[in-house]
PDB file of C-alpha atoms in Angstrom:
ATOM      1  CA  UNK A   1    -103.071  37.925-132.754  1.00  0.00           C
ATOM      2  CA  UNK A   2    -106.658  38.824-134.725  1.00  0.00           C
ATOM      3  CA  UNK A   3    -109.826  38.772-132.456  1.00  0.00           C
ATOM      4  CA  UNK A   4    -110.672  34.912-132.600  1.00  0.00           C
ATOM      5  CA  UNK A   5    -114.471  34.287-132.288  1.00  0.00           C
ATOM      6  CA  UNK A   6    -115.557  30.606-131.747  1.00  0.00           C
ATOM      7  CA  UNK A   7    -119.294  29.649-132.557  1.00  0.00           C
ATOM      8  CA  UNK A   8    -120.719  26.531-130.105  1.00  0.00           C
ATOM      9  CA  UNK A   9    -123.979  26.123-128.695  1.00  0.00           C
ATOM     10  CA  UNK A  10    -124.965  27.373-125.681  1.00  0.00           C
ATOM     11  CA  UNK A  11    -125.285  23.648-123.902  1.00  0.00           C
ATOM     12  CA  UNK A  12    -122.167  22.244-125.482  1.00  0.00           C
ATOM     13  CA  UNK A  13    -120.233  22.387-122.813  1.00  0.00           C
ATOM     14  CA  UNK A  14    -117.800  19.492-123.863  1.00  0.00           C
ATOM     15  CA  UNK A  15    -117.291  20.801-127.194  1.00  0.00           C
ATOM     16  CA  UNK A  16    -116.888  23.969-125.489  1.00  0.00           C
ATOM     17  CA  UNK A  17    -114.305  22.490-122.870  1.00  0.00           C
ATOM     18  CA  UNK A  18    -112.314  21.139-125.731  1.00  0.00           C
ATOM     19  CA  UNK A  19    -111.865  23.989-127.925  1.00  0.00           C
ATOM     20  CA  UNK A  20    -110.841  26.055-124.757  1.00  0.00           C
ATOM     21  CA  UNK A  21    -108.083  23.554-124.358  1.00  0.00           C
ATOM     22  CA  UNK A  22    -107.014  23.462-127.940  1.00  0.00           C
ATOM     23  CA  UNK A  23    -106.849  26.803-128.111  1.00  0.00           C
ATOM     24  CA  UNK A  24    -105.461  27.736-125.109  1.00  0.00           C
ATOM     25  CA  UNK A  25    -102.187  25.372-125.106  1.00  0.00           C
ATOM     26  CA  UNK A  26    -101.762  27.620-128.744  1.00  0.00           C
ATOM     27  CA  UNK A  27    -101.563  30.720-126.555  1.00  0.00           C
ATOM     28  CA  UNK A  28    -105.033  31.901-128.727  1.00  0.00           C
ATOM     29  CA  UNK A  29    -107.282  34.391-126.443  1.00  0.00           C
ATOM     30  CA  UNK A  30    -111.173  33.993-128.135  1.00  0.00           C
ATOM     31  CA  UNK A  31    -114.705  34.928-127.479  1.00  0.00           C
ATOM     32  CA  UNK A  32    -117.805  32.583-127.798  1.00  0.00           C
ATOM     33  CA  UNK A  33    -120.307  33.036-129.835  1.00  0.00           C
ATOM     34  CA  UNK A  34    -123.557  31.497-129.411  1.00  0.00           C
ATOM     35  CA  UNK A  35    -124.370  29.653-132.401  1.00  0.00           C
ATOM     36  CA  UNK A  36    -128.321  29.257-133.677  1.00  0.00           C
ATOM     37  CA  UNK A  37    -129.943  25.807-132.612  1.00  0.00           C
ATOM     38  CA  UNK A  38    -131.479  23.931-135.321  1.00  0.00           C
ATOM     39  CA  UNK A  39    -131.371  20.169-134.193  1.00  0.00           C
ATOM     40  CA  UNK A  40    -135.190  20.342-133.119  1.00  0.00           C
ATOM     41  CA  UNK A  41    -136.290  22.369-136.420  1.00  0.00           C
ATOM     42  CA  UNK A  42    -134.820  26.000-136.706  1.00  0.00           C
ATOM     43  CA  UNK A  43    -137.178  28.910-134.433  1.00  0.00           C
ATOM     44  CA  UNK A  44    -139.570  30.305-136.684  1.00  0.00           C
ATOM     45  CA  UNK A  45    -137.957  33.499-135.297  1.00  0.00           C
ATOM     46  CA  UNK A  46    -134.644  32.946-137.780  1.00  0.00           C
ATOM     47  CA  UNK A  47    -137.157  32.298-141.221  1.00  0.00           C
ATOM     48  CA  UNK A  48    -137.056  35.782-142.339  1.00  0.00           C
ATOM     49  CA  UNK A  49    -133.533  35.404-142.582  1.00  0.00           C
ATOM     50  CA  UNK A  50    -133.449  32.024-144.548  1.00  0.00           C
ATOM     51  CA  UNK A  51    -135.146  31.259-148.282  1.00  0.00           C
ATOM     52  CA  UNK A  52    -136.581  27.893-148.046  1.00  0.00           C
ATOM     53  CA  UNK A  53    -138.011  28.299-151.584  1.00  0.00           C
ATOM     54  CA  UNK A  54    -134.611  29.003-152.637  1.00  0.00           C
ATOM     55  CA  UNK A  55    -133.137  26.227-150.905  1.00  0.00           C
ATOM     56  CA  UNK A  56    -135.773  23.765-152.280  1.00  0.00           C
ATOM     57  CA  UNK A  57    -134.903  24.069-155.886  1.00  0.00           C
ATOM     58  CA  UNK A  58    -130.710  22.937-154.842  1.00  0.00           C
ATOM     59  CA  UNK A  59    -129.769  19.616-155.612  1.00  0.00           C
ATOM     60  CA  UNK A  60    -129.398  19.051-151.980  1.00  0.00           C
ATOM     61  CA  UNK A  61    -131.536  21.364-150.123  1.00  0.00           C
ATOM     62  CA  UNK A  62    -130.796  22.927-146.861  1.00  0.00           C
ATOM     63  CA  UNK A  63    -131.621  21.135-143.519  1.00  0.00           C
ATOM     64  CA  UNK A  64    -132.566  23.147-140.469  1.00  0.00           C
ATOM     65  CA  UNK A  65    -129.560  22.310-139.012  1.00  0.00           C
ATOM     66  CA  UNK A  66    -127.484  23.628-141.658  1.00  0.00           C
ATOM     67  CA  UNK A  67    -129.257  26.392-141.915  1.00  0.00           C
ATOM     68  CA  UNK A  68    -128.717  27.085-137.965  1.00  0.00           C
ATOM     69  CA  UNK A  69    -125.355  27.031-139.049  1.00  0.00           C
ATOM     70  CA  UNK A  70    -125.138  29.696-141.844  1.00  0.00           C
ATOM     71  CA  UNK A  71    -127.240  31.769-139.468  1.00  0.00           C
ATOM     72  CA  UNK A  72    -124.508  31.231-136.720  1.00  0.00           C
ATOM     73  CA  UNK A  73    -121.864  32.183-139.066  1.00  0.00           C
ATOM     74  CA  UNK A  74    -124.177  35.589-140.058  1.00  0.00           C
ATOM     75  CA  UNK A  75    -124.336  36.379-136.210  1.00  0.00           C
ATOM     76  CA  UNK A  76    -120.432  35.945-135.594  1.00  0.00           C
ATOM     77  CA  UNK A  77    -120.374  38.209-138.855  1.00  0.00           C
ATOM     78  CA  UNK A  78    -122.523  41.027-137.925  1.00  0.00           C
ATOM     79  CA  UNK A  79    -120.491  41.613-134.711  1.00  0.00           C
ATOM     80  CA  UNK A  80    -117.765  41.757-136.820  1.00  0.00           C
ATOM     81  CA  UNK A  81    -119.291  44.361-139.013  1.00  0.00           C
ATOM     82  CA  UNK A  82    -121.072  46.188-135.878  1.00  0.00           C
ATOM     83  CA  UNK A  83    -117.410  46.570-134.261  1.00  0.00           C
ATOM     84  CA  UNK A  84    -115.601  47.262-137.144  1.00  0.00           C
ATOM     85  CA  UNK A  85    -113.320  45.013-136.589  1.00  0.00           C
ATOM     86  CA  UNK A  86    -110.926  44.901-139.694  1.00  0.00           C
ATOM     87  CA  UNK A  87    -109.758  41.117-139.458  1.00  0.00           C
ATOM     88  CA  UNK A  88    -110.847  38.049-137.211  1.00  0.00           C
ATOM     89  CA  UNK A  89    -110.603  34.748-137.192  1.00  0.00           C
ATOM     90  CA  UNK A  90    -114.084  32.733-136.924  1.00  0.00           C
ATOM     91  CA  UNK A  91    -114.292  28.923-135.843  1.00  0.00           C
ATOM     92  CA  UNK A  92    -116.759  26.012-134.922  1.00  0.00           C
ATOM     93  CA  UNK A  93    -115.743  24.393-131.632  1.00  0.00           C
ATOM     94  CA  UNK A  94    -115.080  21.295-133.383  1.00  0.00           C
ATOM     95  CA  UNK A  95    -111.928  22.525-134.955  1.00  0.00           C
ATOM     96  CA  UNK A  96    -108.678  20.862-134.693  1.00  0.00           C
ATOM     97  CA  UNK A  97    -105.919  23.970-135.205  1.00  0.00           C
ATOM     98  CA  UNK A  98    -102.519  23.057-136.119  1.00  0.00           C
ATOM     99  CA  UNK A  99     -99.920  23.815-133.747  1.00  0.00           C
ATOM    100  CA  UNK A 100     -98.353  26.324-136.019  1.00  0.00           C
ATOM    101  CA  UNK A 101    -101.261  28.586-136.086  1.00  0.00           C
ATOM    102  CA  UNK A 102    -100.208  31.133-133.905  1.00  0.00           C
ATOM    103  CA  UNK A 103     -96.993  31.540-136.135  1.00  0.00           C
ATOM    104  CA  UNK A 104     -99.032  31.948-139.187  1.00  0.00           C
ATOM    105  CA  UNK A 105    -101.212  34.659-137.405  1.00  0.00           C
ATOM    106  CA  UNK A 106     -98.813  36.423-135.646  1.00  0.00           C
ATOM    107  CA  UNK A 107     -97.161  36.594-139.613  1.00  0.00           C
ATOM    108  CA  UNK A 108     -99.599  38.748-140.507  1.00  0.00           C
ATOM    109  CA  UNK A 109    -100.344  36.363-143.763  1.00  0.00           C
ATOM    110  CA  UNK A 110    -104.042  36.874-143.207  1.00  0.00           C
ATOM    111  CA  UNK A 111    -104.026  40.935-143.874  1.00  0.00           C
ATOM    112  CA  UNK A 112    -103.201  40.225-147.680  1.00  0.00           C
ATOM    113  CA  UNK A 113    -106.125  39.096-148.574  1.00  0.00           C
ATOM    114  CA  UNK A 114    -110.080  39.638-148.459  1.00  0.00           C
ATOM    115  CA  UNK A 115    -110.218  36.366-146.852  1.00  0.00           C
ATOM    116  CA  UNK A 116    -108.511  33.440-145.679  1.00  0.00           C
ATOM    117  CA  UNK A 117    -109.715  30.348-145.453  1.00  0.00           C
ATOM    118  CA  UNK A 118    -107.806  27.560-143.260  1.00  0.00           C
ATOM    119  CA  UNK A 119    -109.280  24.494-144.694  1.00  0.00           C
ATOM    120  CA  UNK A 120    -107.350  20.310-145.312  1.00  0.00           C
ATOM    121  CA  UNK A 121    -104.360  21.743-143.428  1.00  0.00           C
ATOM    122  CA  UNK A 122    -103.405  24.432-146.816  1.00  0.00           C
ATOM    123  CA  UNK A 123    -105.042  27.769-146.115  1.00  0.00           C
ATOM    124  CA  UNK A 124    -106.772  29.478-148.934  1.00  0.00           C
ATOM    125  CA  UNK A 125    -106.981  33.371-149.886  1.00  0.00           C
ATOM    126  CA  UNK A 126    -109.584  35.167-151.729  1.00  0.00           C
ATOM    127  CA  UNK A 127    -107.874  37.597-154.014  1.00  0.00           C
ATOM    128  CA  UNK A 128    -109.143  39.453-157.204  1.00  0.00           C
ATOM    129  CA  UNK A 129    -112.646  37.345-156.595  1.00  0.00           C
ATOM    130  CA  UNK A 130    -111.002  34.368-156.818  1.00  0.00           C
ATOM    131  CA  UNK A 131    -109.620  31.383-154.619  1.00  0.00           C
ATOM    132  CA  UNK A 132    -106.023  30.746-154.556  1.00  0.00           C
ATOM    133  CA  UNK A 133    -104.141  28.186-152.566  1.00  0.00           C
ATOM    134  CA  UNK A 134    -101.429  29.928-149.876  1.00  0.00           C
ATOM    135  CA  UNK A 135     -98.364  27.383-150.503  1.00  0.00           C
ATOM    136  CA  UNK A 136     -96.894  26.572-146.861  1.00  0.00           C
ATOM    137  CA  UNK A 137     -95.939  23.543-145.946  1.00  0.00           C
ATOM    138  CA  UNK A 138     -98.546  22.244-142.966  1.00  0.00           C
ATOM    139  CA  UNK A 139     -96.003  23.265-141.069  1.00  0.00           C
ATOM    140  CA  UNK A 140     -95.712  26.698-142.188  1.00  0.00           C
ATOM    141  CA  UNK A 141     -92.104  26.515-142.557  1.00  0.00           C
ATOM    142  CA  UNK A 142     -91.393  28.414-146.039  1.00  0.00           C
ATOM    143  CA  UNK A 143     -93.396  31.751-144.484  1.00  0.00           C
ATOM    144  CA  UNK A 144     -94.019  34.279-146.309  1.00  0.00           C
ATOM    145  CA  UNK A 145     -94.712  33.037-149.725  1.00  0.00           C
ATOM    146  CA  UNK A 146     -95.999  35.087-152.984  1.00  0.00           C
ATOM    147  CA  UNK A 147     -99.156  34.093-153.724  1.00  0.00           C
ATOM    148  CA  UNK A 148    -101.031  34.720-157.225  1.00  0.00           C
TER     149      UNK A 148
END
């Protein structure tokens, strides 16, 4: 398996509870990390890190809360960098994985590409700067596959 990193608030212990389950009836070992609270405005300690500005002129600008969340996912991605750690696995403790994800893992389908990105039960793979759908079945039962 790849280092798994999970980001949850601190006081979410439910969420936090639930993901532990989930993830440990798959057999998946994973760290915390503490994601960046934004549901009572975002610290003014994160706003060098953030371009309001920016995020003004989108046609749906930015809350703080999804900003708190970017700057979550930045955190769980420095570590990455910091440890050199050549793939992981990165979640929000709301996830629902599929029972097969340990056999898609433990496949080693995720060191072909750049990224992967698990999303509406297909996963996805960044190759050649571009998005490509990985075609398994949600069940993962045609492993491996070629994909473009």
């Amino acid at each position: 398996m790849i280092p798994t990193f999970v980001i949850s608030l601190p006081d979410c212990g439910d969420r936090r509870d639930a993901i532990s389950d989930r993830l440990g009836a798959l057999g998946i070992a994973f760290e915390f990390v503490d994601g960046v609270d934004g549901r009572d405005g975002l610290d003014p300690a994160w706003e060098d890190q953030i371009d309001r500005v920016e995020a003004r002129r989108a046609r749906d600008p930015m809350s703080d809360v999804e900003f708190a969340c970017a700057l979550s996912h930045v955190r769980c991605y420095r570590r990455i960098v910091a440890d050199e750690i050549p793939y992981a696995m990165v979640l929000e403790d709301d996830v629902i994985p599929a029972p097969d994800l340990p056999r898609f893992l433990s496949g080693g389908h995720h060191g072909d590409a750049a990224v992967t990105q698990l999303y509406v039960e297909r996963p996805y793979v960044r190759r050649k700067g571009a998005w490509h759908r990985h075609e398994v079945h949600q069940t993962f039962d045609n492993l491996p596959c070629p994909c473009p």
